Amino acid sequence: SDCLQSSDLTRTDFLVDTDYFMAVAVLSAQRSKDPNTQVGACLVNQDNKIVGTGHNCMPNDCEGKLPWNREGAKLDTKYIYVCHAELNAIVNASANADVKGCTMYVTLFPCNECTKLIIQAGLKEVVYLCDKYHKTPETKASKKMLDMAGILEYERFDSIKSDKNISVRCAWEENFFYSEKNHKLPSKHRVHNDVMGNSQTNSQILPLTAAAHLHHGKPPPALQVKIEQQDR
Ligand SMILES: Nc1ccn([C@H]2C[C@H](O)[C@@H](COP(=O)(O)O)O2)c(=O)n1
């Protein structure tokens, strides 16, 4: 009966693994100096251990010497210099762990270059928060390669557990992270289905929102959540 009593005390509103790992990715993005889009990534192995994190930044020793512009001549923009969050998570991880079979939690859908890294490094899953560039050729190329890299299922949280498969689980549609410039608060609450498929109101996914806005000191926005299910 002691055992029964202690189990009654088990906390129920703990942070589930998926939210924790994505919260680590969201917080890693806080280290980004990109004025427009801060991206964070968290690499988790098959034992559910974090083996690497990363954020978008300029290459080592180049910080402060390269532009963060989005417009202008290619050499004057950030795009040809910046190291993506996923690249940093994989590089930081491979220093001390084999990343084969890992899951990449990333706040922004991987671009085509990161997808090549993800596939070649043998990752098996990608969980992303936002897909704001889904109309770009880079993201379309990503989805094409992720699909070819096994049987890619864009399924809401239902990942296909297999060595060959890379399943992309859509977590959030809206860019969870708002840069000051284009800060926008989603208009309304939406019901959010958690990993187990239970519907939660946005207030129940507050920990992740709160973690993301922790350092902003702002009240977490009512997260507009749209879980997208795409056919292959
Ligand atoms: N999967 C991705 C895609 C992009 N990034 C980085 C690269 C840039 O620093 C930023 C995107 O800039 P924007 O065009 O939104 O001004 O995000 C990344 O790390 N991972």
PDB file of C-alpha atoms and ligand atoms in Angstrom:
ATOM      1  CA  SER A   1       0.000   0.000   0.000  1.00  0.00           C
ATOM      2  CA  ASP A   2       3.035   2.277   0.562  1.00  0.00           C
ATOM      3  CA  CYS A   3       3.921   1.748  -3.104  1.00  0.00           C
ATOM      4  CA  LEU A   4       0.332   2.593  -4.095  1.00  0.00           C
ATOM      5  CA  GLN A   5       0.354   5.736  -1.956  1.00  0.00           C
ATOM      6  CA  SER A   6       3.687   6.949  -3.399  1.00  0.00           C
ATOM      7  CA  SER A   7       2.460   6.313  -6.974  1.00  0.00           C
ATOM      8  CA  ASP A   8      -0.586   8.490  -6.221  1.00  0.00           C
ATOM      9  CA  LEU A   9       1.868  11.349  -5.641  1.00  0.00           C
ATOM     10  CA  THR A  10       3.501  10.994  -9.073  1.00  0.00           C
ATOM     11  CA  ARG A  11       3.528  14.395 -10.760  1.00  0.00           C
ATOM     12  CA  THR A  12       1.355  14.293 -13.910  1.00  0.00           C
ATOM     13  CA  ASP A  13       2.170  17.618 -15.537  1.00  0.00           C
ATOM     14  CA  PHE A  14       5.840  16.777 -16.151  1.00  0.00           C
ATOM     15  CA  LEU A  15       7.468  17.824 -19.423  1.00  0.00           C
ATOM     16  CA  VAL A  16       7.362  14.903 -21.915  1.00  0.00           C
ATOM     17  CA  ASP A  17      10.598  14.023 -23.715  1.00  0.00           C
ATOM     18  CA  THR A  18       9.488  15.480 -27.063  1.00  0.00           C
ATOM     19  CA  ASP A  19       8.700  18.828 -25.475  1.00  0.00           C
ATOM     20  CA  TYR A  20      11.908  18.767 -23.444  1.00  0.00           C
ATOM     21  CA  PHE A  21      14.152  18.104 -26.440  1.00  0.00           C
ATOM     22  CA  MET A  22      12.362  20.714 -28.539  1.00  0.00           C
ATOM     23  CA  ALA A  23      12.608  23.160 -25.628  1.00  0.00           C
ATOM     24  CA  VAL A  24      16.382  22.547 -25.600  1.00  0.00           C
ATOM     25  CA  ALA A  25      16.423  23.308 -29.339  1.00  0.00           C
ATOM     26  CA  VAL A  26      14.328  26.436 -28.754  1.00  0.00           C
ATOM     27  CA  LEU A  27      16.624  27.604 -25.979  1.00  0.00           C
ATOM     28  CA  SER A  28      19.734  26.806 -28.058  1.00  0.00           C
ATOM     29  CA  ALA A  29      18.322  29.150 -30.695  1.00  0.00           C
ATOM     30  CA  GLN A  30      18.619  31.899 -28.073  1.00  0.00           C
ATOM     31  CA  ARG A  31      22.357  31.844 -28.607  1.00  0.00           C
ATOM     32  CA  SER A  32      21.967  32.848 -32.262  1.00  0.00           C
ATOM     33  CA  LYS A  33      23.103  36.316 -33.281  1.00  0.00           C
ATOM     34  CA  ASP A  34      21.075  36.199 -36.490  1.00  0.00           C
ATOM     35  CA  PRO A  35      18.866  39.287 -36.277  1.00  0.00           C
ATOM     36  CA  ASN A  36      16.097  37.725 -38.341  1.00  0.00           C
ATOM     37  CA  THR A  37      15.822  34.010 -37.680  1.00  0.00           C
ATOM     38  CA  GLN A  38      17.213  32.195 -34.677  1.00  0.00           C
ATOM     39  CA  VAL A  39      17.406  28.429 -35.152  1.00  0.00           C
ATOM     40  CA  GLY A  40      18.233  25.800 -32.570  1.00  0.00           C
ATOM     41  CA  ALA A  41      18.812  22.064 -32.901  1.00  0.00           C
ATOM     42  CA  CYS A  42      19.047  19.235 -30.408  1.00  0.00           C
ATOM     43  CA  LEU A  43      20.355  15.815 -31.386  1.00  0.00           C
ATOM     44  CA  VAL A  44      19.003  12.871 -29.367  1.00  0.00           C
ATOM     45  CA  ASN A  45      20.298   9.296 -29.592  1.00  0.00           C
ATOM     46  CA  GLN A  46      18.326   6.079 -29.450  1.00  0.00           C
ATOM     47  CA  ASP A  47      18.776   5.955 -25.687  1.00  0.00           C
ATOM     48  CA  ASN A  48      16.928   9.283 -25.508  1.00  0.00           C
ATOM     49  CA  LYS A  49      20.107  11.076 -24.487  1.00  0.00           C
ATOM     50  CA  ILE A  50      21.083  14.478 -25.885  1.00  0.00           C
ATOM     51  CA  VAL A  51      24.361  14.046 -27.777  1.00  0.00           C
ATOM     52  CA  GLY A  52      24.618  17.457 -29.390  1.00  0.00           C
ATOM     53  CA  THR A  53      23.023  20.891 -29.661  1.00  0.00           C
ATOM     54  CA  GLY A  54      23.587  23.769 -32.036  1.00  0.00           C
ATOM     55  CA  HIS A  55      22.348  27.135 -33.244  1.00  0.00           C
ATOM     56  CA  ASN A  56      22.882  29.128 -36.439  1.00  0.00           C
ATOM     57  CA  CYS A  57      26.122  31.076 -36.138  1.00  0.00           C
ATOM     58  CA  MET A  58      29.101  32.207 -38.178  1.00  0.00           C
ATOM     59  CA  PRO A  59      32.072  29.809 -38.432  1.00  0.00           C
ATOM     60  CA  ASN A  60      34.512  29.707 -35.515  1.00  0.00           C
ATOM     61  CA  ASP A  61      36.786  32.762 -35.389  1.00  0.00           C
ATOM     62  CA  CYS A  62      34.614  34.515 -38.000  1.00  0.00           C
ATOM     63  CA  GLU A  63      32.002  35.860 -35.577  1.00  0.00           C
ATOM     64  CA  GLY A  64      31.691  39.627 -35.858  1.00  0.00           C
ATOM     65  CA  LYS A  65      33.625  39.692 -39.128  1.00  0.00           C
ATOM     66  CA  LEU A  66      30.840  38.547 -41.495  1.00  0.00           C
ATOM     67  CA  PRO A  67      27.520  40.205 -42.441  1.00  0.00           C
ATOM     68  CA  TRP A  68      24.067  39.224 -41.168  1.00  0.00           C
ATOM     69  CA  ASN A  69      22.400  40.914 -44.172  1.00  0.00           C
ATOM     70  CA  ARG A  70      19.642  39.084 -46.044  1.00  0.00           C
ATOM     71  CA  GLU A  71      19.700  41.362 -49.101  1.00  0.00           C
ATOM     72  CA  GLY A  72      22.417  42.504 -51.479  1.00  0.00           C
ATOM     73  CA  ALA A  73      25.238  40.838 -53.373  1.00  0.00           C
ATOM     74  CA  LYS A  74      25.668  37.211 -52.340  1.00  0.00           C
ATOM     75  CA  LEU A  75      29.077  37.893 -50.789  1.00  0.00           C
ATOM     76  CA  ASP A  76      27.493  40.609 -48.652  1.00  0.00           C
ATOM     77  CA  THR A  77      24.770  38.379 -47.245  1.00  0.00           C
ATOM     78  CA  LYS A  78      24.846  35.892 -44.373  1.00  0.00           C
ATOM     79  CA  TYR A  79      23.661  32.933 -46.447  1.00  0.00           C
ATOM     80  CA  ILE A  80      26.979  31.821 -47.872  1.00  0.00           C
ATOM     81  CA  TYR A  81      28.746  32.054 -44.521  1.00  0.00           C
ATOM     82  CA  VAL A  82      26.340  31.050 -41.734  1.00  0.00           C
ATOM     83  CA  CYS A  83      26.594  27.575 -40.179  1.00  0.00           C
ATOM     84  CA  HIS A  84      23.116  26.147 -39.753  1.00  0.00           C
ATOM     85  CA  ALA A  85      21.937  24.883 -36.379  1.00  0.00           C
ATOM     86  CA  GLU A  86      21.704  21.288 -37.606  1.00  0.00           C
ATOM     87  CA  LEU A  87      25.273  21.355 -38.901  1.00  0.00           C
ATOM     88  CA  ASN A  88      26.482  22.583 -35.505  1.00  0.00           C
ATOM     89  CA  ALA A  89      24.482  19.955 -33.613  1.00  0.00           C
ATOM     90  CA  ILE A  90      25.959  17.174 -35.758  1.00  0.00           C
ATOM     91  CA  VAL A  91      29.517  18.547 -35.600  1.00  0.00           C
ATOM     92  CA  ASN A  92      29.251  19.122 -31.836  1.00  0.00           C
ATOM     93  CA  ALA A  93      27.858  15.615 -31.352  1.00  0.00           C
ATOM     94  CA  SER A  94      30.221  13.674 -33.560  1.00  0.00           C
ATOM     95  CA  ALA A  95      33.069  14.887 -31.401  1.00  0.00           C
ATOM     96  CA  ASN A  96      31.846  12.513 -28.714  1.00  0.00           C
ATOM     97  CA  ALA A  97      29.211  10.199 -30.108  1.00  0.00           C
ATOM     98  CA  ASP A  98      28.106   8.271 -33.142  1.00  0.00           C
ATOM     99  CA  VAL A  99      25.083  10.164 -34.443  1.00  0.00           C
ATOM    100  CA  LYS A 100      23.735   7.220 -36.484  1.00  0.00           C
ATOM    101  CA  GLY A 101      20.120   6.539 -35.641  1.00  0.00           C
ATOM    102  CA  CYS A 102      19.667   9.840 -33.792  1.00  0.00           C
ATOM    103  CA  THR A 103      16.621  12.098 -33.916  1.00  0.00           C
ATOM    104  CA  MET A 104      17.149  15.753 -34.798  1.00  0.00           C
ATOM    105  CA  TYR A 105      14.872  18.195 -32.989  1.00  0.00           C
ATOM    106  CA  VAL A 106      15.095  21.495 -34.831  1.00  0.00           C
ATOM    107  CA  THR A 107      13.077  24.693 -34.622  1.00  0.00           C
ATOM    108  CA  LEU A 108      13.061  25.247 -38.401  1.00  0.00           C
ATOM    109  CA  PHE A 109      12.577  22.611 -41.126  1.00  0.00           C
ATOM    110  CA  PRO A 110      16.026  21.601 -42.420  1.00  0.00           C
ATOM    111  CA  CYS A 111      17.258  23.147 -45.663  1.00  0.00           C
ATOM    112  CA  ASN A 112      18.576  20.973 -48.491  1.00  0.00           C
ATOM    113  CA  GLU A 113      22.195  21.295 -47.314  1.00  0.00           C
ATOM    114  CA  CYS A 114      21.322  20.255 -43.746  1.00  0.00           C
ATOM    115  CA  THR A 115      19.172  17.425 -45.078  1.00  0.00           C
ATOM    116  CA  LYS A 116      22.178  16.040 -46.950  1.00  0.00           C
ATOM    117  CA  LEU A 117      24.142  16.128 -43.676  1.00  0.00           C
ATOM    118  CA  ILE A 118      21.248  14.502 -41.797  1.00  0.00           C
ATOM    119  CA  ILE A 119      20.954  11.675 -44.312  1.00  0.00           C
ATOM    120  CA  GLN A 120      24.703  11.080 -44.697  1.00  0.00           C
ATOM    121  CA  ALA A 121      25.161  11.075 -40.901  1.00  0.00           C
ATOM    122  CA  GLY A 122      22.550   8.305 -40.670  1.00  0.00           C
ATOM    123  CA  LEU A 123      19.953  10.156 -38.596  1.00  0.00           C
ATOM    124  CA  LYS A 124      16.565   8.458 -38.564  1.00  0.00           C
ATOM    125  CA  GLU A 125      14.115  11.146 -37.529  1.00  0.00           C
ATOM    126  CA  VAL A 126      13.599  14.849 -37.799  1.00  0.00           C
ATOM    127  CA  VAL A 127      11.135  16.626 -35.503  1.00  0.00           C
ATOM    128  CA  TYR A 128      10.672  20.240 -36.485  1.00  0.00           C
ATOM    129  CA  LEU A 129       8.770  23.127 -35.036  1.00  0.00           C
ATOM    130  CA  CYS A 130       8.244  25.459 -37.962  1.00  0.00           C
ATOM    131  CA  ASP A 131       8.158  25.137 -41.742  1.00  0.00           C
ATOM    132  CA  LYS A 132       7.926  28.796 -42.716  1.00  0.00           C
ATOM    133  CA  TYR A 133      10.004  28.246 -45.843  1.00  0.00           C
ATOM    134  CA  HIS A 134       7.962  25.272 -47.071  1.00  0.00           C
ATOM    135  CA  LYS A 135       7.383  26.981 -50.424  1.00  0.00           C
ATOM    136  CA  THR A 136      11.107  27.377 -51.201  1.00  0.00           C
ATOM    137  CA  PRO A 137      12.958  25.031 -53.566  1.00  0.00           C
ATOM    138  CA  GLU A 138      15.449  24.291 -50.761  1.00  0.00           C
ATOM    139  CA  THR A 139      12.735  22.927 -48.478  1.00  0.00           C
ATOM    140  CA  LYS A 140      11.041  21.082 -51.340  1.00  0.00           C
ATOM    141  CA  ALA A 141      14.410  19.491 -52.150  1.00  0.00           C
ATOM    142  CA  SER A 142      14.766  18.576 -48.462  1.00  0.00           C
ATOM    143  CA  LYS A 143      11.431  16.798 -48.397  1.00  0.00           C
ATOM    144  CA  LYS A 144      12.258  15.022 -51.640  1.00  0.00           C
ATOM    145  CA  MET A 145      15.590  13.721 -50.289  1.00  0.00           C
ATOM    146  CA  LEU A 146      14.140  12.832 -46.864  1.00  0.00           C
ATOM    147  CA  ASP A 147      11.505  10.819 -48.709  1.00  0.00           C
ATOM    148  CA  MET A 148      14.082   9.076 -50.906  1.00  0.00           C
ATOM    149  CA  ALA A 149      16.252   8.314 -47.867  1.00  0.00           C
ATOM    150  CA  GLY A 150      13.827   5.625 -46.797  1.00  0.00           C
ATOM    151  CA  ILE A 151      10.094   5.665 -46.569  1.00  0.00           C
ATOM    152  CA  LEU A 152       9.520   9.173 -45.398  1.00  0.00           C
ATOM    153  CA  GLU A 153       6.251   9.632 -43.575  1.00  0.00           C
ATOM    154  CA  TYR A 154       5.141  13.167 -42.806  1.00  0.00           C
ATOM    155  CA  GLU A 155       2.892  11.970 -40.023  1.00  0.00           C
ATOM    156  CA  ARG A 156       1.677  13.828 -37.025  1.00  0.00           C
ATOM    157  CA  PHE A 157       3.938  12.345 -34.324  1.00  0.00           C
ATOM    158  CA  ASP A 158       3.553   8.853 -35.765  1.00  0.00           C
ATOM    159  CA  SER A 159       7.136   8.151 -36.674  1.00  0.00           C
ATOM    160  CA  ILE A 160       7.990   4.946 -38.472  1.00  0.00           C
ATOM    161  CA  LYS A 161      10.541   3.222 -36.270  1.00  0.00           C
ATOM    162  CA  SER A 162      13.026   1.719 -38.667  1.00  0.00           C
ATOM    163  CA  ASP A 163      16.725   2.151 -39.365  1.00  0.00           C
ATOM    164  CA  LYS A 164      16.118   3.266 -42.922  1.00  0.00           C
ATOM    165  CA  ASN A 165      13.247   5.594 -42.322  1.00  0.00           C
ATOM    166  CA  ILE A 166      13.499   9.255 -41.650  1.00  0.00           C
ATOM    167  CA  SER A 167      10.151  10.401 -40.464  1.00  0.00           C
ATOM    168  CA  VAL A 168       9.380  14.002 -40.150  1.00  0.00           C
ATOM    169  CA  ARG A 169       6.980  14.838 -37.435  1.00  0.00           C
ATOM    170  CA  CYS A 170       5.321  18.144 -37.751  1.00  0.00           C
ATOM    171  CA  ALA A 171       5.205  19.723 -34.387  1.00  0.00           C
ATOM    172  CA  TRP A 172       4.264  23.296 -34.912  1.00  0.00           C
ATOM    173  CA  GLU A 173       3.359  25.286 -37.997  1.00  0.00           C
ATOM    174  CA  GLU A 174       3.963  28.773 -36.703  1.00  0.00           C
ATOM    175  CA  ASN A 175       7.563  29.784 -36.186  1.00  0.00           C
ATOM    176  CA  PHE A 176       7.704  29.267 -32.439  1.00  0.00           C
ATOM    177  CA  PHE A 177      10.370  31.883 -32.216  1.00  0.00           C
ATOM    178  CA  TYR A 178       9.687  35.491 -33.070  1.00  0.00           C
ATOM    179  CA  SER A 179      12.539  37.814 -33.950  1.00  0.00           C
ATOM    180  CA  GLU A 180      11.934  41.278 -32.581  1.00  0.00           C
ATOM    181  CA  LYS A 181      11.453  42.690 -36.066  1.00  0.00           C
ATOM    182  CA  ASN A 182       8.669  40.472 -37.262  1.00  0.00           C
ATOM    183  CA  HIS A 183       7.266  39.663 -33.840  1.00  0.00           C
ATOM    184  CA  LYS A 184       3.674  38.630 -34.305  1.00  0.00           C
ATOM    185  CA  LEU A 185       1.310  37.052 -31.898  1.00  0.00           C
ATOM    186  CA  PRO A 186      -0.829  34.297 -33.339  1.00  0.00           C
ATOM    187  CA  SER A 187      -4.450  35.285 -33.307  1.00  0.00           C
ATOM    188  CA  LYS A 188      -6.153  32.507 -31.424  1.00  0.00           C
ATOM    189  CA  HIS A 189      -5.867  29.399 -29.366  1.00  0.00           C
ATOM    190  CA  ARG A 190      -5.976  26.143 -31.242  1.00  0.00           C
ATOM    191  CA  VAL A 191      -6.250  22.683 -29.844  1.00  0.00           C
ATOM    192  CA  HIS A 192      -2.897  20.910 -29.830  1.00  0.00           C
ATOM    193  CA  ASN A 193      -2.534  17.138 -30.032  1.00  0.00           C
ATOM    194  CA  ASP A 194       0.384  15.995 -27.953  1.00  0.00           C
ATOM    195  CA  VAL A 195       2.728  13.099 -28.725  1.00  0.00           C
ATOM    196  CA  MET A 196       0.218  10.603 -27.403  1.00  0.00           C
ATOM    197  CA  GLY A 197      -2.516  12.126 -29.527  1.00  0.00           C
ATOM    198  CA  ASN A 198      -4.294  13.563 -26.491  1.00  0.00           C
ATOM    199  CA  SER A 199      -5.718  16.956 -27.208  1.00  0.00           C
ATOM    200  CA  GLN A 200      -4.426  19.671 -24.976  1.00  0.00           C
ATOM    201  CA  THR A 201      -5.252  23.325 -24.876  1.00  0.00           C
ATOM    202  CA  ASN A 202      -2.355  25.608 -25.572  1.00  0.00           C
ATOM    203  CA  SER A 203      -2.075  26.453 -21.916  1.00  0.00           C
ATOM    204  CA  GLN A 204      -1.046  22.840 -21.267  1.00  0.00           C
ATOM    205  CA  ILE A 205       1.882  23.195 -23.659  1.00  0.00           C
ATOM    206  CA  LEU A 206       2.900  26.320 -21.850  1.00  0.00           C
ATOM    207  CA  PRO A 207       6.245  24.946 -20.573  1.00  0.00           C
ATOM    208  CA  LEU A 208       7.651  24.927 -24.103  1.00  0.00           C
ATOM    209  CA  THR A 209       6.220  28.335 -24.890  1.00  0.00           C
ATOM    210  CA  ALA A 210       7.391  29.692 -21.567  1.00  0.00           C
ATOM    211  CA  ALA A 211      10.873  28.215 -22.107  1.00  0.00           C
ATOM    212  CA  ALA A 212      11.064  29.888 -25.476  1.00  0.00           C
ATOM    213  CA  HIS A 213      10.068  33.254 -24.100  1.00  0.00           C
ATOM    214  CA  LEU A 214      11.838  32.865 -20.789  1.00  0.00           C
ATOM    215  CA  HIS A 215      14.579  35.297 -21.593  1.00  0.00           C
ATOM    216  CA  HIS A 216      12.294  37.674 -23.469  1.00  0.00           C
ATOM    217  CA  GLY A 217      10.451  38.292 -20.216  1.00  0.00           C
ATOM    218  CA  LYS A 218       7.274  38.397 -22.257  1.00  0.00           C
ATOM    219  CA  PRO A 219       4.093  36.529 -21.407  1.00  0.00           C
ATOM    220  CA  PRO A 220       4.051  33.453 -23.642  1.00  0.00           C
ATOM    221  CA  PRO A 221       1.755  34.061 -26.640  1.00  0.00           C
ATOM    222  CA  ALA A 222      -1.318  31.963 -27.269  1.00  0.00           C
ATOM    223  CA  LEU A 223       0.431  29.588 -29.539  1.00  0.00           C
ATOM    224  CA  GLN A 224      -1.294  29.184 -32.829  1.00  0.00           C
ATOM    225  CA  VAL A 225      -0.746  25.555 -33.480  1.00  0.00           C
ATOM    226  CA  LYS A 226      -1.531  23.838 -36.704  1.00  0.00           C
ATOM    227  CA  ILE A 227      -0.579  20.214 -36.915  1.00  0.00           C
ATOM    228  CA  GLU A 228      -0.168  19.445 -40.581  1.00  0.00           C
ATOM    229  CA  GLN A 229      -0.499  15.932 -41.951  1.00  0.00           C
ATOM    230  CA  GLN A 230       1.036  15.668 -45.427  1.00  0.00           C
ATOM    231  CA  ASP A 231       0.840  12.743 -47.809  1.00  0.00           C
ATOM    232  CA  ARG A 232       4.115  11.523 -49.167  1.00  0.00           C
TER     233      ARG A 232
HETATM  234  N1  LIG B   1      17.321  24.566 -41.487  1.00  0.00           N
HETATM  235  C1  LIG B   1      17.894  25.767 -41.295  1.00  0.00           C
HETATM  236  C2  LIG B   1      17.567  26.851 -42.138  1.00  0.00           C
HETATM  237  C3  LIG B   1      18.147  28.061 -41.892  1.00  0.00           C
HETATM  238  N2  LIG B   1      19.022  28.178 -40.858  1.00  0.00           N
HETATM  239  C4  LIG B   1      19.580  29.508 -40.549  1.00  0.00           C
HETATM  240  C5  LIG B   1      20.363  30.188 -41.628  1.00  0.00           C
HETATM  241  C6  LIG B   1      20.116  31.653 -41.338  1.00  0.00           C
HETATM  242  O1  LIG B   1      20.962  32.117 -40.312  1.00  0.00           O
HETATM  243  C7  LIG B   1      18.679  31.639 -40.817  1.00  0.00           C
HETATM  244  C8  LIG B   1      17.650  31.910 -41.889  1.00  0.00           C
HETATM  245  O2  LIG B   1      17.664  33.271 -42.144  1.00  0.00           O
HETATM  246  P1  LIG B   1      16.382  34.016 -42.799  1.00  0.00           P
HETATM  247  O3  LIG B   1      16.428  33.690 -44.272  1.00  0.00           O
HETATM  248  O4  LIG B   1      15.147  33.478 -42.120  1.00  0.00           O
HETATM  249  O5  LIG B   1      16.643  35.476 -42.500  1.00  0.00           O
HETATM  250  O6  LIG B   1      18.460  30.346 -40.294  1.00  0.00           O
HETATM  251  C9  LIG B   1      19.352  27.113 -40.036  1.00  0.00           C
HETATM  252  O7  LIG B   1      20.143  27.237 -39.079  1.00  0.00           O
HETATM  253  N3  LIG B   1      18.777  25.912 -40.284  1.00  0.00           N
END
